[in-house]
Coordinates of C-alpha atoms in Angstrom, one line a residue:
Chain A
X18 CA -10.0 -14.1 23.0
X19 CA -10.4 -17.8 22.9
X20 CA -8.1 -19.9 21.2
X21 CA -8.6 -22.3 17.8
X22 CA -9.4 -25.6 18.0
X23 CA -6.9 -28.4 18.6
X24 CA -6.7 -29.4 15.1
X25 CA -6.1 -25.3 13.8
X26 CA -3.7 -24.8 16.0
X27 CA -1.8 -27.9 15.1
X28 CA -2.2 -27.3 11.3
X29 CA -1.1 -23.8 12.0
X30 CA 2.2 -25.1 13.3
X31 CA 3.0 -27.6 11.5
X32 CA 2.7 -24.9 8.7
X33 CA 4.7 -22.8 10.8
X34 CA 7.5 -25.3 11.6
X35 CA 8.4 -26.3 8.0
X36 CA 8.9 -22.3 7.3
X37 CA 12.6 -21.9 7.3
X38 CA 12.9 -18.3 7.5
X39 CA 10.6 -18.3 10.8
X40 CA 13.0 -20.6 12.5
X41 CA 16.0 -19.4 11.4
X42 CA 15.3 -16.0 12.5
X43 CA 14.5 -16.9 15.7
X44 CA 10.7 -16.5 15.6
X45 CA 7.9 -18.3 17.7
X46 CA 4.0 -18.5 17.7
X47 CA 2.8 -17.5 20.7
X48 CA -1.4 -17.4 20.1
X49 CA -3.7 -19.0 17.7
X50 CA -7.5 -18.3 17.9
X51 CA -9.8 -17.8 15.5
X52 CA -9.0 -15.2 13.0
X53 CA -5.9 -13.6 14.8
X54 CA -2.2 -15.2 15.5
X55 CA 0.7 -13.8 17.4
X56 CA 4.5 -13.9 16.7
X57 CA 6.9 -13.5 18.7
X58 CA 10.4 -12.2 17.6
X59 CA 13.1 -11.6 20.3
X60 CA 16.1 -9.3 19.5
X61 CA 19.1 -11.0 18.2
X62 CA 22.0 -9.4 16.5
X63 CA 21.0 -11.4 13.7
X64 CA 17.7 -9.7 13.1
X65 CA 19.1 -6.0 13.3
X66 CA 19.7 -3.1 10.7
X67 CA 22.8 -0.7 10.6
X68 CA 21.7 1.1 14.2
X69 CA 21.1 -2.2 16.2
X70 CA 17.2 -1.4 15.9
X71 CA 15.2 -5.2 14.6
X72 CA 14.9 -4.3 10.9
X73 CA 12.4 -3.4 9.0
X74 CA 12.2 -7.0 6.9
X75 CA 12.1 -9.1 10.2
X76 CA 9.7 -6.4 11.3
X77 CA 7.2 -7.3 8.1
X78 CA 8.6 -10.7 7.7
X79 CA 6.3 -11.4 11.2
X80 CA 4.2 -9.3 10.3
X81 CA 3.3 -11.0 7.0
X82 CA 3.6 -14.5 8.5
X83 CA 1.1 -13.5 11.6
X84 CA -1.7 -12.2 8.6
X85 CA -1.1 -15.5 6.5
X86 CA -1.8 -17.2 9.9
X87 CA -4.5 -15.2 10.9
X88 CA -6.2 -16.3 7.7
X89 CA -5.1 -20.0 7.7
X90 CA -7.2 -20.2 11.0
X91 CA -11.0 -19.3 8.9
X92 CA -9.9 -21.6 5.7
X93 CA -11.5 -24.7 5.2
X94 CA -9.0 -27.4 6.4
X95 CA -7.3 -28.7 3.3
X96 CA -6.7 -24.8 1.9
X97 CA -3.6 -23.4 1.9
X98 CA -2.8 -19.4 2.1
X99 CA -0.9 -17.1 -0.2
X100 CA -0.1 -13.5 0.5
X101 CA -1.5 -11.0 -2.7
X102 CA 0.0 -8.2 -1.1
X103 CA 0.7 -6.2 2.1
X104 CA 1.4 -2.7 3.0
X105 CA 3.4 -1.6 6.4
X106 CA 3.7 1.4 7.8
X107 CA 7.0 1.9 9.6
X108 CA 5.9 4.0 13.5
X109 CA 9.1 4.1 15.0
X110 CA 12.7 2.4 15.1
X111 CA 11.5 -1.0 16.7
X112 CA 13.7 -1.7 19.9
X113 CA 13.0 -3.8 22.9
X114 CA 13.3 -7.2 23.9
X115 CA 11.2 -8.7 21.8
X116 CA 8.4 -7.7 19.1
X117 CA 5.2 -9.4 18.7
X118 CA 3.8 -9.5 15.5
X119 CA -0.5 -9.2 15.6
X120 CA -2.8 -10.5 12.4
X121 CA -6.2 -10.2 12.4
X122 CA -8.5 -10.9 9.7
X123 CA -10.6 -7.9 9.4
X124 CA -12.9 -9.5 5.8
X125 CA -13.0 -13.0 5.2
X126 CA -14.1 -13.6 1.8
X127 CA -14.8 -16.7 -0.6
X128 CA -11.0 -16.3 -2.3
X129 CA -9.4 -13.1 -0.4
X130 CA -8.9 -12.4 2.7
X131 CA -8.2 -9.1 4.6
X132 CA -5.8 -8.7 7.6
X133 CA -4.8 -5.9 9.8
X134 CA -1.0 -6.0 10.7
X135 CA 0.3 -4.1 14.2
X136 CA 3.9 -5.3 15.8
X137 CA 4.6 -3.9 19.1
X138 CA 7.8 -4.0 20.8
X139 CA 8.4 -4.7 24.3
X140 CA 11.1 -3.5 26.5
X141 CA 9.9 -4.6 30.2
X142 CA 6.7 -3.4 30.6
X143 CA 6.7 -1.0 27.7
X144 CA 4.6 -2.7 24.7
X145 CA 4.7 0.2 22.1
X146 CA 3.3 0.3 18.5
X147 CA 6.2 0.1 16.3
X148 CA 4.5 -0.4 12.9
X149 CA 0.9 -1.0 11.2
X150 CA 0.0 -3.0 8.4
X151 CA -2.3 -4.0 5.9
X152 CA -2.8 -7.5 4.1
X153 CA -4.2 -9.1 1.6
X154 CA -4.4 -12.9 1.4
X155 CA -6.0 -15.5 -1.0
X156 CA -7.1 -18.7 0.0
X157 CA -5.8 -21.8 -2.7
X158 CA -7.0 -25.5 -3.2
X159 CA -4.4 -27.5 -1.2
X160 CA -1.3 -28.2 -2.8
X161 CA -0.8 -32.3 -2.8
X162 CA 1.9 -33.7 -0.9
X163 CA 3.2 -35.6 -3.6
Chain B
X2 CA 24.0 2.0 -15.6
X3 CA 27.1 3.7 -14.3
X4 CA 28.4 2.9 -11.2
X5 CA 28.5 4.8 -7.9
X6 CA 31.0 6.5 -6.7
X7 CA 33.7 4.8 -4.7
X8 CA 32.7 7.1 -2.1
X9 CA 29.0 6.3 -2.3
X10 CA 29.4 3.0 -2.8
X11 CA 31.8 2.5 0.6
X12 CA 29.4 4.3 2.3
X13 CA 26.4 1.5 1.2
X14 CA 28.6 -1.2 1.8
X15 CA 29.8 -0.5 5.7
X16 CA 25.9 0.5 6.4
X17 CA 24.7 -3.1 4.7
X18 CA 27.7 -4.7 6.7
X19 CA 26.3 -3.7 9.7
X20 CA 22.5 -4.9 9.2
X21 CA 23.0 -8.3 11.2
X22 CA 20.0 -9.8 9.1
X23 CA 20.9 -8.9 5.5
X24 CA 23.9 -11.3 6.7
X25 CA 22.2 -13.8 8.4
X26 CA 20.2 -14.2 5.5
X27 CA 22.8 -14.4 3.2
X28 CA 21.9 -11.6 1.4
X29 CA 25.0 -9.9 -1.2
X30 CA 24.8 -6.4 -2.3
X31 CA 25.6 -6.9 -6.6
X32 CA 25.3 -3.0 -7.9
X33 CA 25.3 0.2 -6.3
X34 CA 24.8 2.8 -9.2
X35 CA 23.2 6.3 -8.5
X36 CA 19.7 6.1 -7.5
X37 CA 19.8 2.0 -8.2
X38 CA 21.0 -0.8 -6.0
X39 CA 20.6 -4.6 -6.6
X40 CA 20.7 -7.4 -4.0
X41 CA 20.8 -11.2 -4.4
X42 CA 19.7 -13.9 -1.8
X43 CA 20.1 -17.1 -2.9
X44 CA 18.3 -20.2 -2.2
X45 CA 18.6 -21.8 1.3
X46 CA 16.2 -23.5 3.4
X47 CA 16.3 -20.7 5.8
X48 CA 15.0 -18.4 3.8
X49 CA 12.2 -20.6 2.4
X50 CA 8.1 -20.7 3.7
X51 CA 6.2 -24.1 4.0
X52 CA 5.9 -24.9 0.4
X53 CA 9.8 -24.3 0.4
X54 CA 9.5 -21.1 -1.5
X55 CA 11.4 -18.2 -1.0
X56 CA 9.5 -16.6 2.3
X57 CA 7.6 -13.4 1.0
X58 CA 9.2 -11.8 4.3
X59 CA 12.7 -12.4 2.8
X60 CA 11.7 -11.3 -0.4
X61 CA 10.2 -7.9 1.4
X62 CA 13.6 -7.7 3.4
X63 CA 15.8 -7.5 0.5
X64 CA 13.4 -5.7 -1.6
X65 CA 13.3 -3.3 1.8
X66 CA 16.5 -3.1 1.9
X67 CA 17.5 -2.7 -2.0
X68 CA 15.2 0.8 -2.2
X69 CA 17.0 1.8 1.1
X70 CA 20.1 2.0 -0.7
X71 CA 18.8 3.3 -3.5
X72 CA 18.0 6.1 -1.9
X73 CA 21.0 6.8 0.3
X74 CA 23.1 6.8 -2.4
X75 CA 21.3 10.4 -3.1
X76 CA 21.2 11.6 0.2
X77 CA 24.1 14.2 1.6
X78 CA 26.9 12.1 2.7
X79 CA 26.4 12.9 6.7
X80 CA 22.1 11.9 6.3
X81 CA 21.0 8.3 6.9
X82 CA 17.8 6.6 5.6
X83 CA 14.7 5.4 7.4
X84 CA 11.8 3.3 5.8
X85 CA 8.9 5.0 5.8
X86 CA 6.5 2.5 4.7
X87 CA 6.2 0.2 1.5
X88 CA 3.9 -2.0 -0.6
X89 CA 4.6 -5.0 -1.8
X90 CA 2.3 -7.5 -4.2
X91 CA 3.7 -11.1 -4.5
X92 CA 3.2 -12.1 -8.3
X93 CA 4.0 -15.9 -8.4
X94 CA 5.9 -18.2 -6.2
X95 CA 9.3 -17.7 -5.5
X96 CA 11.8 -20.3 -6.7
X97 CA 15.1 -20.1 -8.5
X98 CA 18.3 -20.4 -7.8
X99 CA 18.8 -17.0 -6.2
X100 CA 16.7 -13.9 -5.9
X101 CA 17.3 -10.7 -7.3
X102 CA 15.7 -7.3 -5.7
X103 CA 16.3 -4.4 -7.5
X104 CA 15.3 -0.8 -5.5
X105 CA 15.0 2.7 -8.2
X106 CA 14.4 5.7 -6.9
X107 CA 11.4 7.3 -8.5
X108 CA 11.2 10.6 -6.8
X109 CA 13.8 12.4 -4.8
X110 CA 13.3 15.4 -2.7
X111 CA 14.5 16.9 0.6
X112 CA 12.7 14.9 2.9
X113 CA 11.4 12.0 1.3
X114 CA 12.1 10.3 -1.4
X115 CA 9.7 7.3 -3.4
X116 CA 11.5 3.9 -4.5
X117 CA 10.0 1.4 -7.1
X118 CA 10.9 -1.8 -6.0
X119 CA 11.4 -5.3 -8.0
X120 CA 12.1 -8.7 -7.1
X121 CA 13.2 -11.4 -10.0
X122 CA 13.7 -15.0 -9.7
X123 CA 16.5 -16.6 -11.5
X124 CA 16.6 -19.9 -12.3
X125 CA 19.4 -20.6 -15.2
X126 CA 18.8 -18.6 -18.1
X127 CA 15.0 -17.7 -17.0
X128 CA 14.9 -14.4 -15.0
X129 CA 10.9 -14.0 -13.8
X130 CA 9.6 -10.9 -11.7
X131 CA 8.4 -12.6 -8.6
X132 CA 7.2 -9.3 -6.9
X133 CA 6.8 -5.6 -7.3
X134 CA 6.6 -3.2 -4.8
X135 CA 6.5 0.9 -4.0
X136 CA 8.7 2.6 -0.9
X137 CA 9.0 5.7 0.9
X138 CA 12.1 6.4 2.7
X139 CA 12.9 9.6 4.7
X140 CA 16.3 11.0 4.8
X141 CA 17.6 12.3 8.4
X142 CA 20.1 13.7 10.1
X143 CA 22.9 11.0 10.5
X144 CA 23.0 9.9 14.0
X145 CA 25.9 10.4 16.6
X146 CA 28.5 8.1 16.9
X147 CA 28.6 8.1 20.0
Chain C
X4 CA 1.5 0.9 -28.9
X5 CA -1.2 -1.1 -30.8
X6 CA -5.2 0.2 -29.9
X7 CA -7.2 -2.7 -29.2
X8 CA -9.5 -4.4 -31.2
X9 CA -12.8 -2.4 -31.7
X10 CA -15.0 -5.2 -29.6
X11 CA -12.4 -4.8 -26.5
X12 CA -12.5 -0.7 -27.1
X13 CA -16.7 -0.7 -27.4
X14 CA -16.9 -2.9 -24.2
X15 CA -14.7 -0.5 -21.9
X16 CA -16.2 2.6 -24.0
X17 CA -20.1 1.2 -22.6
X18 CA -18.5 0.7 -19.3
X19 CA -17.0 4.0 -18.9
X20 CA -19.8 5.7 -19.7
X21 CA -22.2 3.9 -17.0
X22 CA -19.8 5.1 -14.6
X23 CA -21.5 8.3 -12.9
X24 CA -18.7 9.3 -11.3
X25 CA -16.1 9.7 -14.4
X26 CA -18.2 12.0 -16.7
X27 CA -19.7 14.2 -13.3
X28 CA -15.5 14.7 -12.5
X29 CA -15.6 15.3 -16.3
X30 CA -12.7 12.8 -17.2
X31 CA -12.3 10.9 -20.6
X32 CA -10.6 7.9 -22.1
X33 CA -8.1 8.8 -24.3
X34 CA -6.2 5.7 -25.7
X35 CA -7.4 1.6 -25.3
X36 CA -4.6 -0.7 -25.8
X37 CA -4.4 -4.0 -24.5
X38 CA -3.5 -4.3 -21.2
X39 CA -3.0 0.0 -21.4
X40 CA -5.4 2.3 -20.6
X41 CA -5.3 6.1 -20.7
X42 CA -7.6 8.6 -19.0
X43 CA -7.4 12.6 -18.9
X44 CA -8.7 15.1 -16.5
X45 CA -9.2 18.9 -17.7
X46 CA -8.7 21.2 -14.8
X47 CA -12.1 22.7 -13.6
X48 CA -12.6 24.1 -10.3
X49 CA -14.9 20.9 -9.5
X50 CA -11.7 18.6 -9.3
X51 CA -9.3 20.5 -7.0
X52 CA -8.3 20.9 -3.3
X53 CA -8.3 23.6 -1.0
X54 CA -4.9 24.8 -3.1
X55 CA -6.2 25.3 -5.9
X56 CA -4.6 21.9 -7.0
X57 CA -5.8 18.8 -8.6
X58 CA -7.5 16.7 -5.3
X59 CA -5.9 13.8 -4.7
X60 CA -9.3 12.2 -4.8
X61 CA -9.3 13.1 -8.2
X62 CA -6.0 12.1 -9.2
X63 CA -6.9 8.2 -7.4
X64 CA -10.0 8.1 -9.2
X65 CA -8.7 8.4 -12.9
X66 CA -5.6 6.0 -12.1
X67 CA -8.2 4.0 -10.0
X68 CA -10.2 3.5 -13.6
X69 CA -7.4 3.6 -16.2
X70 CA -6.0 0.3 -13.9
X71 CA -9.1 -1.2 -13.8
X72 CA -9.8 -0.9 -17.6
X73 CA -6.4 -2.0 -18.4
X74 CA -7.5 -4.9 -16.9
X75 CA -10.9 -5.6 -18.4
X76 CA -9.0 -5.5 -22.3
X77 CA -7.0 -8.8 -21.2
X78 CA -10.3 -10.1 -19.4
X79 CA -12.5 -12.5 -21.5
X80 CA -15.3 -10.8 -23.1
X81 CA -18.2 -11.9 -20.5
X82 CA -16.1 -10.8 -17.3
X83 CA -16.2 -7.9 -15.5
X84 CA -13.5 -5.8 -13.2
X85 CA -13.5 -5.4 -9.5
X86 CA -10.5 -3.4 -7.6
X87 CA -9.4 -5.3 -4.4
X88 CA -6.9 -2.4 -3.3
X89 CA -4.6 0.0 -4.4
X90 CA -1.9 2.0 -3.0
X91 CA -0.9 5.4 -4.3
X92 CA 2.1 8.0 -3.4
X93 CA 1.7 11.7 -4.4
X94 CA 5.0 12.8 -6.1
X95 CA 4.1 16.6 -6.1
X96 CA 1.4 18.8 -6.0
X97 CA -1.0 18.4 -9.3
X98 CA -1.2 21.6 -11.3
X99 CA -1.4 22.2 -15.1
X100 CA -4.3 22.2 -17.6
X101 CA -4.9 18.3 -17.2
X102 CA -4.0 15.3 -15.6
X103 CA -3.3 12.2 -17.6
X104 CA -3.6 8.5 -15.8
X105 CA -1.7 5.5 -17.4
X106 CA -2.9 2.0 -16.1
X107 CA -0.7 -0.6 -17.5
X108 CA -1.4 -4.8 -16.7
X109 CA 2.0 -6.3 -15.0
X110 CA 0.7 -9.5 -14.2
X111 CA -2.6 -11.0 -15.6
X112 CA -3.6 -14.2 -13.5
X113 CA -6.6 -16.0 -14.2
X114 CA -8.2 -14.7 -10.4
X115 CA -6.1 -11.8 -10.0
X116 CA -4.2 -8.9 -11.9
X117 CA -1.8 -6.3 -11.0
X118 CA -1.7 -2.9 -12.2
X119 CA 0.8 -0.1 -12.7
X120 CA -0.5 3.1 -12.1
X121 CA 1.1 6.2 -13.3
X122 CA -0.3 10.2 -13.5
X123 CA 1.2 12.7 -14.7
X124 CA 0.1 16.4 -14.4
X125 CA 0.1 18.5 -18.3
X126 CA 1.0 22.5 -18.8
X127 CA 2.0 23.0 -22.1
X128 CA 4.6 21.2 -23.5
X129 CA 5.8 20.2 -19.8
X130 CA 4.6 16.5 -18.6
X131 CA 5.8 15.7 -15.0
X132 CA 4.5 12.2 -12.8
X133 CA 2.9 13.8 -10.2
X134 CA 1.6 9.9 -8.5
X135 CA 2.9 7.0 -8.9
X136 CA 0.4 3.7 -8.0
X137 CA 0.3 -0.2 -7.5
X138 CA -3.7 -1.6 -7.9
X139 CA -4.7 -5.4 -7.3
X140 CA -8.0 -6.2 -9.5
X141 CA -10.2 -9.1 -9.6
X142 CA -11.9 -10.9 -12.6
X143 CA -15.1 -11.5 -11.9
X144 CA -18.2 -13.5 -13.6
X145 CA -20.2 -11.0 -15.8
X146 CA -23.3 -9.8 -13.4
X147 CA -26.4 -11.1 -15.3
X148 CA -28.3 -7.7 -16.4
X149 CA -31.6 -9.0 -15.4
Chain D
X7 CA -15.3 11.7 21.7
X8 CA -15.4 15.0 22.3
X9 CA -15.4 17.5 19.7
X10 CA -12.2 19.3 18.4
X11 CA -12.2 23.2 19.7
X12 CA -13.9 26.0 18.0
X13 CA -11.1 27.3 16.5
X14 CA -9.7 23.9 15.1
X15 CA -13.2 23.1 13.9
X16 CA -13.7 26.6 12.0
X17 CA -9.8 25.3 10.4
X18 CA -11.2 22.2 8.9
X19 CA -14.8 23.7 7.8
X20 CA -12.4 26.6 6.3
X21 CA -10.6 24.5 4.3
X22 CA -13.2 22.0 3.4
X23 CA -14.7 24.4 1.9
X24 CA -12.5 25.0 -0.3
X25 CA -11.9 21.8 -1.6
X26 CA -14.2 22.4 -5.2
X27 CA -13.9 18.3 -5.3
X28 CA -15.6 17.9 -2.4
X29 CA -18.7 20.0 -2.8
X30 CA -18.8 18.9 -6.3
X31 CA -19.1 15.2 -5.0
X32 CA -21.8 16.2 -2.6
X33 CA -19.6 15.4 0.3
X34 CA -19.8 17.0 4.0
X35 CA -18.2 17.3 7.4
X36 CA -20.4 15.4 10.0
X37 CA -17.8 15.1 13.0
X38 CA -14.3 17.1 14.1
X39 CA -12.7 15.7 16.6
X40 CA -9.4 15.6 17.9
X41 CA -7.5 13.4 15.7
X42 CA -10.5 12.0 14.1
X43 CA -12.7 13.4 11.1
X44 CA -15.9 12.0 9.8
X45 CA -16.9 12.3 6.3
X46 CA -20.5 11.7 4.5
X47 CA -20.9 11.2 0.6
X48 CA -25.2 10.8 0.0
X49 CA -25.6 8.0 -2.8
X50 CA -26.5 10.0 -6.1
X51 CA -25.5 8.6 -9.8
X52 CA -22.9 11.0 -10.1
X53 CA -20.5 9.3 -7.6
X54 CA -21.0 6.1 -9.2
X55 CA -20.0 3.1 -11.2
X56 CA -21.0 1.6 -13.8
X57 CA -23.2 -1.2 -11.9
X58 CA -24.5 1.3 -9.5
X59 CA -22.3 0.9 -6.4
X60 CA -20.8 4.0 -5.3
X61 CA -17.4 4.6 -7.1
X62 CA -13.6 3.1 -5.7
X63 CA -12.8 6.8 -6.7
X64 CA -15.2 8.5 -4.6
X65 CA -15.1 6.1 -1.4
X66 CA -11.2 6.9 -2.0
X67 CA -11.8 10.7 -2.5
X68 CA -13.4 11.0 0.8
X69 CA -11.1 8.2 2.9
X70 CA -8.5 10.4 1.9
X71 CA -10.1 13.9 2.9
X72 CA -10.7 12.5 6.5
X73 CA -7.6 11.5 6.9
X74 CA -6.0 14.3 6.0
X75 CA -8.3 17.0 8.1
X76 CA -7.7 14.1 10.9
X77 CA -4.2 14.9 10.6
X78 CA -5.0 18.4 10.6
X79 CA -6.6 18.7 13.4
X80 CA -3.2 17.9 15.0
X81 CA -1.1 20.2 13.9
X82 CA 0.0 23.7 14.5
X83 CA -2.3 26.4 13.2
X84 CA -0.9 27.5 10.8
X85 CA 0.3 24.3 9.2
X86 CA -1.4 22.9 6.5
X87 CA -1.8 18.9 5.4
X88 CA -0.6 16.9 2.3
X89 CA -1.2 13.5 1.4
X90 CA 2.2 11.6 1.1
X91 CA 0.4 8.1 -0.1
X92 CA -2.0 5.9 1.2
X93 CA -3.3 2.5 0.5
X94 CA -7.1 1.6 0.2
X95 CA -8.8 -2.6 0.4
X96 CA -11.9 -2.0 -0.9
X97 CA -14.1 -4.7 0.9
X98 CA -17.9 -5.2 -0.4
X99 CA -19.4 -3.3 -2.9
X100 CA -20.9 -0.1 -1.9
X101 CA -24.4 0.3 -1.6
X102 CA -26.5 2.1 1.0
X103 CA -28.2 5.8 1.3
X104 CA -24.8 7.3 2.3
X105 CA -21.4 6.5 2.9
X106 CA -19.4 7.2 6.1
X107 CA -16.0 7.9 5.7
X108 CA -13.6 7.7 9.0
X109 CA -10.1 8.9 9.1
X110 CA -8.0 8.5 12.5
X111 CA -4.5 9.5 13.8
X112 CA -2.9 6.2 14.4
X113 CA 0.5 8.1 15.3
X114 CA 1.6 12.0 14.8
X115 CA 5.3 13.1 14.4
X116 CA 6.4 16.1 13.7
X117 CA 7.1 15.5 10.4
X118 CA 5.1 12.9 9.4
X119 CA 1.4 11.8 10.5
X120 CA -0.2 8.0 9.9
X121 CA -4.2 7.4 9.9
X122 CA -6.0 4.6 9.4
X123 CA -9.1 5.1 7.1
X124 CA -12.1 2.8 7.4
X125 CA -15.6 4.2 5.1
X126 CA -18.7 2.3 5.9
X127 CA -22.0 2.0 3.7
X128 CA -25.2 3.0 5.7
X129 CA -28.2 1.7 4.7
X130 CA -31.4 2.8 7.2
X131 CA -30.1 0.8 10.5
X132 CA -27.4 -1.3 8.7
X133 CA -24.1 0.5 9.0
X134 CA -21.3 -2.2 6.9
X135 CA -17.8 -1.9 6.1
X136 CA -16.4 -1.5 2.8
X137 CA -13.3 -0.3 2.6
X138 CA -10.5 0.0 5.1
X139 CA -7.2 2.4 4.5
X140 CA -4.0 3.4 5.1
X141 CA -2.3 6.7 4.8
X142 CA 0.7 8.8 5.7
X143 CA 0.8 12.9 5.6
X144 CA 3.3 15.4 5.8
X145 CA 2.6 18.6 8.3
X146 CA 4.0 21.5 6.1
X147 CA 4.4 24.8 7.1
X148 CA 1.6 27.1 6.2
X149 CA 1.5 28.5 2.1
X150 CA 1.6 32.2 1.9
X151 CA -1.8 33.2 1.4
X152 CA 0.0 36.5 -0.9

């Protein structure tokens, strides 16, 4: 998969960089091409549920952020993206050294926008399937700076 | 709304103590009733997306997490909770002072059980419904101790 | 609950009956209110599953159209109704002598509108929620008839 | 892909069969195999709506049936299927000579089964997606048949 041009991927991070929940949960972007974005989420006690498994809100909080991203990449430049709705489906108890977060935009419409959501964790060289998801995103008129 | 049981409700809050992001986020649990939990997260930048909003993945964690309650607070004493899957539609930007995510249980049988879930912004006086959202949890055997 | 006003009732009326698919399953609109629609199913053998029970195809298809005409009342006159998604959880197996759908407006937003979906299954005096849904519809320019 | 056994395929056609919604729709079985069932709905105007697409009910109805004997085809013989929820994006409006409905086992327990559901319109040689689908079953142990 090839990536997105220079000036995607830079307004993809700056987006990125100015969410606070992404940093302060630890979270990085690790691909950006056209129509589909990676995060990366490695395992901190800070990210865990009751059993020490990542829980499920980081899980979809990564997942939401890598469909919103996924999107962003296919809008005209000066758009901005806002999630409708998503659905995830929870595999297995996520554990590993890290999870990566997949969005792909499966429909790419005028005004909505349709991902597919999969996070995988990874333990060595075990990448397993740990939940799939579903998105819906609609692209809005830039919102001015000031 | 009644409250839960002292037993009930210790048993939600050493299993919310222990989810290492409900506290990194900042996240409080506010009501534990039967079948009903709240829980508030308020405003800090590192729970917010670019537009400094609330982050629809925080709102989906504590919404997540407020149905997961909800439904333990049904299940046998001995049985933990696992998220099946949920749905979530974001209504209108999240800002406020603090969010509120309330999880009901719907539907309660022997191996799964359905949650309505419903996030509220509150800002002052002005409480607005920011999100709505349907879960299914399964209740298992509680897991060893060791 | 007020019914709505006879031009809003006529409009969904003429649109209901243009829809093949409602009067073949044998459905009917039972109650019009703004932003409220009702729909009811009579069990025939035509609308069931391989249980003898009400198919879940059937039971999505009636809360699929009550949402979507709880919609098109709040929608301004010329409009017409599109359904981007919805999601739907089964409660318990549908059995009685009808099913009813309630599609109720949460949010109306000038591009998008959310939906409650709720069915319950009718024996007698007995009415239990046998689905419980959340639907995302569009407003859309009135297609030109010629 | 192979087709599923014999004996699994004479399962599914057994209980398709007895789905009254199903043949009432016009609907049929055009591919069993192992973990994945295709579905075929011809266009007639009983399975529309009201602007002459094929219905969100009936491209549900079907999504939902493949799943479900996807699932099926995966479990212990004498189990039977039930639809726990799923979630449905309806992507284009649906026009063509038939629809093709697709349901595939994305991950089995033993309790609980997810598929992903994708129904495409085909139109002579031009085969395009318009919906795509999420769903979880339960594997139940068989009913009684006295």
């Amino acid at each position: 998969m090839e990536e997105a041009s220079p000036e995607v991927q830079a307004r993809v991070r700056t987006s990125f960089e100015h969410q606070g929940l992404m940093e302060h949960l630890g979270a990085r972007l690790t691909r950006i091409s056209p129509g589909c974005v990676h995060i990366e989420l490695p395992r901190r006690p800070e990210v865990t549920q009751q059993h020490g498994y990542f829980h499920a809100g980081a899980t979809s909080a990564i997942a939401d952020s890598a469909g919103g991203y996924a999107g962003l990449t296919l809008f005209a430049p000066d758009n901005s993206v806002l999630t409708v709705e998503f659905k995830i489906n929870l595999l297995a108890p996520a554990e590993g050294d890290y999870l990566e977060a997949v969005g792909k935009v499966l429909k790419s419409g005028r005004t909505l926008t349709v991902c597919q959501l999969e996070v995988f964790a990874v333990e060595g060289d075990r990448r397993m399937s740990v939940a799939v998801g579903q998105q819906t995103l609609m692209q809005i008129a830039a919102r001015p700076e000031h």
